[in-house]
Amino acid sequence: MAPRKGEPGRYVAAELAAEFRALIQSGELLPGAQLPSEAALKDERSLSNAAVRAAYERLMAEGLAVSRHGKGVFVLDPKRLIRPSPRRFARGAQSIQSADLEGREPDVQVDVDEVATASDRVVEILGAGPFCRRSRLFSLDGRKLQLAASYLLAGLAAEAGVDRADTGAGGMYERLAEVGRRPVKACERIYGRVATSEEAQALGLSKGMSIFLIERVAYDEEGRAVEVNEMTLDASKYILEYEFPI
């Protein structure tokens, strides 16, 4: 494509991004490979630093590359994960998360604590605290996939025995069922925005990349909310899939 008068850098950047995109998607550039530096491309192709930077920013926005401070820009796996919402709760699944990963189980880092309060939204749904907060970081093959924080009323969490990292066979929902609070319905809300610096650091994202924020509220048979789960996902790595009768 010929550059338009007065704005050649935009089209040079688009062409360079397209070139590297094709190499990444074809597998010629594998995840973890380092892309050429701005200085190298400037010398080899007589490109401006601004054009190279703009091209790499496009690739990072698409989730195909990540910038590592002081090291350079590196290729990411171009494959997206499909998050099939209803199927995630099918009985017999190894875990809710395994439905996203074609049956593979992610590595999960769990931290549990009690907090006096939470966001206005959590308080609106569950009532006044204190709350049991179950924070998780999900990773696969060393790649961070999502952050999640579940909130339950502290008294209910203690009664069900989910106020500790290991909730036993069947997980948290089975423990809630044992005390008569089995979740039977869930409602999700999805938001999209640019990641904050803290979120970007936690998920290993580049500046300016987008995230999905998913709020899931689980209800028991009497319609009482038992859990609010706030999830943060790298938007460039997920496809959110919903199937329902019409």
mmCIF file of N, CA and C in Angstrom, residues 15-88:
data_model
loop_
_atom_site.group_PDB
_atom_site.id
_atom_site.type_symbol
_atom_site.label_atom_id
_atom_site.label_comp_id
_atom_site.label_asym_id
_atom_site.label_seq_id
_atom_site.Cartn_x
_atom_site.Cartn_y
_atom_site.Cartn_z
ATOM 1 N N GLU A 15 2.653 -1.912 7.588
ATOM 2 C CA GLU A 15 3.271 -2.958 6.779
ATOM 3 C C GLU A 15 4.239 -3.799 7.604
ATOM 4 N N LEU A 16 4.992 -3.150 8.479
ATOM 5 C CA LEU A 16 5.933 -3.878 9.326
ATOM 6 C C LEU A 16 5.185 -4.774 10.307
ATOM 7 N N ALA A 17 4.120 -4.240 10.878
ATOM 8 C CA ALA A 17 3.309 -5.050 11.795
ATOM 9 C C ALA A 17 2.713 -6.244 11.066
ATOM 10 N N ALA A 18 2.228 -6.045 9.847
ATOM 11 C CA ALA A 18 1.642 -7.140 9.063
ATOM 12 C C ALA A 18 2.682 -8.212 8.767
ATOM 13 N N GLU A 19 3.903 -7.796 8.497
ATOM 14 C CA GLU A 19 4.981 -8.751 8.209
ATOM 15 C C GLU A 19 5.261 -9.643 9.419
ATOM 16 N N PHE A 20 5.419 -9.017 10.584
ATOM 17 C CA PHE A 20 5.697 -9.801 11.790
ATOM 18 C C PHE A 20 4.469 -10.611 12.229
ATOM 19 N N ARG A 21 3.283 -10.059 12.027
ATOM 20 C CA ARG A 21 2.058 -10.786 12.369
ATOM 21 C C ARG A 21 1.983 -12.098 11.594
ATOM 22 N N ALA A 22 2.290 -12.032 10.300
ATOM 23 C CA ALA A 22 2.251 -13.231 9.463
ATOM 24 C C ALA A 22 3.275 -14.262 9.929
ATOM 25 N N LEU A 23 4.465 -13.799 10.313
ATOM 26 C CA LEU A 23 5.508 -14.707 10.786
ATOM 27 C C LEU A 23 5.108 -15.377 12.103
ATOM 28 N N ILE A 24 4.441 -14.621 12.975
ATOM 29 C CA ILE A 24 4.010 -15.167 14.266
ATOM 30 C C ILE A 24 2.883 -16.172 14.072
ATOM 31 N N GLN A 25 1.900 -15.808 13.257
ATOM 32 C CA GLN A 25 0.746 -16.683 13.065
ATOM 33 C C GLN A 25 1.085 -17.944 12.270
ATOM 34 N N SER A 26 2.118 -17.878 11.440
ATOM 35 C CA SER A 26 2.532 -19.054 10.667
ATOM 36 C C SER A 26 3.423 -19.986 11.479
ATOM 37 N N GLY A 27 3.931 -19.497 12.609
ATOM 38 C CA GLY A 27 4.826 -20.309 13.426
ATOM 39 C C GLY A 27 6.288 -20.136 13.106
ATOM 40 N N GLU A 28 6.609 -19.281 12.134
ATOM 41 C CA GLU A 28 8.024 -19.031 11.824
ATOM 42 C C GLU A 28 8.711 -18.296 12.967
ATOM 43 N N LEU A 29 7.953 -17.449 13.650
ATOM 44 C CA LEU A 29 8.450 -16.827 14.882
ATOM 45 C C LEU A 29 7.704 -17.476 16.037
ATOM 46 N N LEU A 30 8.416 -18.195 16.884
ATOM 47 C CA LEU A 30 7.799 -18.957 17.960
ATOM 48 C C LEU A 30 7.651 -18.113 19.225
ATOM 49 N N PRO A 31 6.713 -18.471 20.094
ATOM 50 C CA PRO A 31 6.583 -17.767 21.373
ATOM 51 C C PRO A 31 7.910 -17.726 22.116
ATOM 52 N N GLY A 32 8.257 -16.558 22.619
ATOM 53 C CA GLY A 32 9.511 -16.374 23.328
ATOM 54 C C GLY A 32 10.606 -15.780 22.476
ATOM 55 N N ALA A 33 10.435 -15.802 21.144
ATOM 56 C CA ALA A 33 11.448 -15.229 20.259
ATOM 57 C C ALA A 33 11.488 -13.711 20.428
ATOM 58 N N GLN A 34 12.671 -13.147 20.346
ATOM 59 C CA GLN A 34 12.809 -11.704 20.483
ATOM 60 C C GLN A 34 12.736 -11.045 19.111
ATOM 61 N N LEU A 35 11.936 -9.997 18.999
ATOM 62 C CA LEU A 35 11.855 -9.243 17.754
ATOM 63 C C LEU A 35 13.057 -8.311 17.634
ATOM 64 N N PRO A 36 13.430 -7.945 16.407
ATOM 65 C CA PRO A 36 14.589 -7.054 16.224
ATOM 66 C C PRO A 36 14.388 -5.730 16.957
ATOM 67 N N SER A 37 15.461 -5.184 17.452
ATOM 68 C CA SER A 37 15.383 -3.909 18.169
ATOM 69 C C SER A 37 15.112 -2.763 17.206
ATOM 70 N N GLU A 38 14.695 -1.642 17.760
ATOM 71 C CA GLU A 38 14.471 -0.452 16.935
ATOM 72 C C GLU A 38 15.755 -0.070 16.216
ATOM 73 N N ALA A 39 16.881 -0.160 16.919
ATOM 74 C CA ALA A 39 18.157 0.227 16.315
ATOM 75 C C ALA A 39 18.515 -0.699 15.152
ATOM 76 N N ALA A 40 18.255 -2.016 15.321
ATOM 77 C CA ALA A 40 18.593 -2.967 14.259
ATOM 78 C C ALA A 40 17.764 -2.707 13.012
ATOM 79 N N LEU A 41 16.471 -2.484 13.180
ATOM 80 C CA LEU A 41 15.612 -2.240 12.021
ATOM 81 C C LEU A 41 15.902 -0.889 11.382
ATOM 82 N N LYS A 42 16.304 0.062 12.203
ATOM 83 C CA LYS A 42 16.671 1.372 11.655
ATOM 84 C C LYS A 42 17.878 1.240 10.732
ATOM 85 N N ASP A 43 18.858 0.437 11.149
ATOM 86 C CA ASP A 43 20.076 0.256 10.350
ATOM 87 C C ASP A 43 19.814 -0.616 9.126
ATOM 88 N N GLU A 44 19.052 -1.719 9.316
ATOM 89 C CA GLU A 44 18.855 -2.677 8.233
ATOM 90 C C GLU A 44 17.894 -2.174 7.164
ATOM 91 N N ARG A 45 16.864 -1.425 7.575
ATOM 92 C CA ARG A 45 15.806 -1.056 6.631
ATOM 93 C C ARG A 45 15.603 0.446 6.511
ATOM 94 N N SER A 46 16.430 1.201 7.195
ATOM 95 C CA SER A 46 16.317 2.673 7.169
ATOM 96 C C SER A 46 14.941 3.122 7.669
ATOM 97 N N LEU A 47 14.457 2.462 8.727
ATOM 98 C CA LEU A 47 13.168 2.826 9.326
ATOM 99 C C LEU A 47 13.395 3.750 10.514
ATOM 100 N N SER A 48 12.429 4.608 10.735
ATOM 101 C CA SER A 48 12.517 5.482 11.908
ATOM 102 C C SER A 48 12.155 4.705 13.165
ATOM 103 N N ASN A 49 12.687 5.160 14.297
ATOM 104 C CA ASN A 49 12.329 4.537 15.570
ATOM 105 C C ASN A 49 10.821 4.611 15.800
ATOM 106 N N ALA A 50 10.215 5.735 15.382
ATOM 107 C CA ALA A 50 8.777 5.922 15.607
ATOM 108 C C ALA A 50 7.960 4.884 14.836
ATOM 109 N N ALA A 51 8.384 4.573 13.602
ATOM 110 C CA ALA A 51 7.648 3.595 12.798
ATOM 111 C C ALA A 51 7.755 2.201 13.398
ATOM 112 N N VAL A 52 8.957 1.825 13.848
ATOM 113 C CA VAL A 52 9.145 0.506 14.471
ATOM 114 C C VAL A 52 8.337 0.422 15.754
ATOM 115 N N ARG A 53 8.398 1.482 16.552
ATOM 116 C CA ARG A 53 7.660 1.489 17.823
ATOM 117 C C ARG A 53 6.166 1.359 17.576
ATOM 118 N N ALA A 54 5.661 2.059 16.567
ATOM 119 C CA ALA A 54 4.227 1.984 16.259
ATOM 120 C C ALA A 54 3.822 0.586 15.802
ATOM 121 N N ALA A 55 4.705 -0.059 15.016
ATOM 122 C CA ALA A 55 4.416 -1.419 14.564
ATOM 123 C C ALA A 55 4.355 -2.373 15.743
ATOM 124 N N TYR A 56 5.312 -2.249 16.647
ATOM 125 C CA TYR A 56 5.344 -3.139 17.805
ATOM 126 C C TYR A 56 4.169 -2.872 18.744
ATOM 127 N N GLU A 57 3.757 -1.623 18.831
ATOM 128 C CA GLU A 57 2.593 -1.305 19.664
ATOM 129 C C GLU A 57 1.337 -1.984 19.117
ATOM 130 N N ARG A 58 1.229 -2.072 17.782
ATOM 131 C CA ARG A 58 0.101 -2.787 17.180
ATOM 132 C C ARG A 58 0.122 -4.267 17.564
ATOM 133 N N LEU A 59 1.297 -4.874 17.463
ATOM 134 C CA LEU A 59 1.418 -6.297 17.795
ATOM 135 C C LEU A 59 1.122 -6.544 19.268
ATOM 136 N N MET A 60 1.552 -5.636 20.126
ATOM 137 C CA MET A 60 1.290 -5.794 21.558
ATOM 138 C C MET A 60 -0.191 -5.620 21.858
ATOM 139 N N ALA A 61 -0.841 -4.666 21.183
ATOM 140 C CA ALA A 61 -2.270 -4.453 21.387
ATOM 141 C C ALA A 61 -3.081 -5.670 20.953
ATOM 142 N N GLU A 62 -2.565 -6.426 19.984
ATOM 143 C CA GLU A 62 -3.240 -7.627 19.491
ATOM 144 C C GLU A 62 -2.892 -8.868 20.304
ATOM 145 N N GLY A 63 -2.027 -8.706 21.303
ATOM 146 C CA GLY A 63 -1.633 -9.841 22.124
ATOM 147 C C GLY A 63 -0.641 -10.764 21.461
ATOM 148 N N LEU A 64 0.061 -10.277 20.455
ATOM 149 C CA LEU A 64 1.035 -11.101 19.734
ATOM 150 C C LEU A 64 2.459 -10.877 20.225
ATOM 151 N N ALA A 65 2.665 -9.849 21.023
ATOM 152 C CA ALA A 65 4.004 -9.547 21.524
ATOM 153 C C ALA A 65 3.881 -8.832 22.861
ATOM 154 N N VAL A 66 4.965 -8.843 23.604
ATOM 155 C CA VAL A 66 4.992 -8.163 24.895
ATOM 156 C C VAL A 66 6.339 -7.472 25.047
ATOM 157 N N SER A 67 6.319 -6.290 25.648
ATOM 158 C CA SER A 67 7.546 -5.550 25.903
ATOM 159 C C SER A 67 8.035 -5.861 27.312
ATOM 160 N N ARG A 68 9.303 -6.223 27.420
ATOM 161 C CA ARG A 68 9.907 -6.495 28.719
ATOM 162 C C ARG A 68 10.966 -5.433 28.975
ATOM 163 N N HIS A 69 10.743 -4.671 30.019
ATOM 164 C CA HIS A 69 11.567 -3.489 30.288
ATOM 165 C C HIS A 69 13.057 -3.838 30.313
ATOM 166 N N GLY A 70 13.806 -3.108 29.511
ATOM 167 C CA GLY A 70 15.246 -3.279 29.473
ATOM 168 C C GLY A 70 15.718 -4.482 28.678
ATOM 169 N N LYS A 71 14.790 -5.269 28.126
ATOM 170 C CA LYS A 71 15.175 -6.480 27.397
ATOM 171 C C LYS A 71 14.757 -6.451 25.931
ATOM 172 N N GLY A 72 13.561 -5.911 25.641
ATOM 173 C CA GLY A 72 13.104 -5.863 24.264
ATOM 174 C C GLY A 72 11.670 -6.313 24.124
ATOM 175 N N VAL A 73 11.276 -6.646 22.899
ATOM 176 C CA VAL A 73 9.914 -7.069 22.588
ATOM 177 C C VAL A 73 9.961 -8.541 22.184
ATOM 178 N N PHE A 74 9.067 -9.337 22.777
ATOM 179 C CA PHE A 74 9.102 -10.778 22.590
ATOM 180 C C PHE A 74 7.757 -11.285 22.080
ATOM 181 N N VAL A 75 7.820 -12.381 21.317
ATOM 182 C CA VAL A 75 6.627 -12.984 20.715
ATOM 183 C C VAL A 75 5.819 -13.736 21.765
ATOM 184 N N LEU A 76 4.486 -13.617 21.665
ATOM 185 C CA LEU A 76 3.574 -14.376 22.506
ATOM 186 C C LEU A 76 2.842 -15.414 21.661
ATOM 187 N N ASP A 77 2.293 -16.407 22.314
ATOM 188 C CA ASP A 77 1.502 -17.433 21.629
ATOM 189 C C ASP A 77 0.264 -16.770 21.031
ATOM 190 N N PRO A 78 0.040 -16.891 19.711
ATOM 191 C CA PRO A 78 -1.107 -16.210 19.098
ATOM 192 C C PRO A 78 -2.445 -16.890 19.371
ATOM 193 N N LYS A 79 -2.434 -18.110 19.894
ATOM 194 C CA LYS A 79 -3.683 -18.840 20.110
ATOM 195 C C LYS A 79 -4.498 -18.210 21.231
ATOM 196 N N ARG A 80 -5.784 -18.042 20.973
ATOM 197 C CA ARG A 80 -6.692 -17.526 22.000
ATOM 198 C C ARG A 80 -7.400 -18.673 22.704
ATOM 199 N N LEU A 81 -7.771 -18.428 23.956
ATOM 200 C CA LEU A 81 -8.514 -19.407 24.737
ATOM 201 C C LEU A 81 -10.002 -19.099 24.620
ATOM 202 N N ILE A 82 -10.801 -20.122 24.383
ATOM 203 C CA ILE A 82 -12.251 -19.941 24.307
ATOM 204 C C ILE A 82 -12.833 -20.211 25.682
ATOM 205 N N ARG A 83 -13.539 -19.225 26.200
ATOM 206 C CA ARG A 83 -14.168 -19.364 27.520
ATOM 207 C C ARG A 83 -15.653 -19.640 27.316
ATOM 208 N N PRO A 84 -16.056 -20.926 27.325
ATOM 209 C CA PRO A 84 -17.464 -21.279 27.073
ATOM 210 C C PRO A 84 -18.272 -21.218 28.365
ATOM 211 N N SER A 85 -18.972 -20.119 28.584
ATOM 212 C CA SER A 85 -19.545 -19.861 29.900
ATOM 213 C C SER A 85 -20.429 -20.981 30.452
ATOM 214 N N PRO A 86 -21.511 -21.416 29.768
ATOM 215 C CA PRO A 86 -22.356 -22.444 30.387
ATOM 216 C C PRO A 86 -21.631 -23.759 30.619
ATOM 217 N N ARG A 87 -20.757 -24.157 29.674
ATOM 218 C CA ARG A 87 -20.090 -25.444 29.775
ATOM 219 C C ARG A 87 -19.106 -25.489 30.931
ATOM 220 N N ARG A 88 -18.703 -24.329 31.430
ATOM 221 C CA ARG A 88 -17.752 -24.292 32.529
ATOM 222 C C ARG A 88 -18.330 -24.901 33.802
#
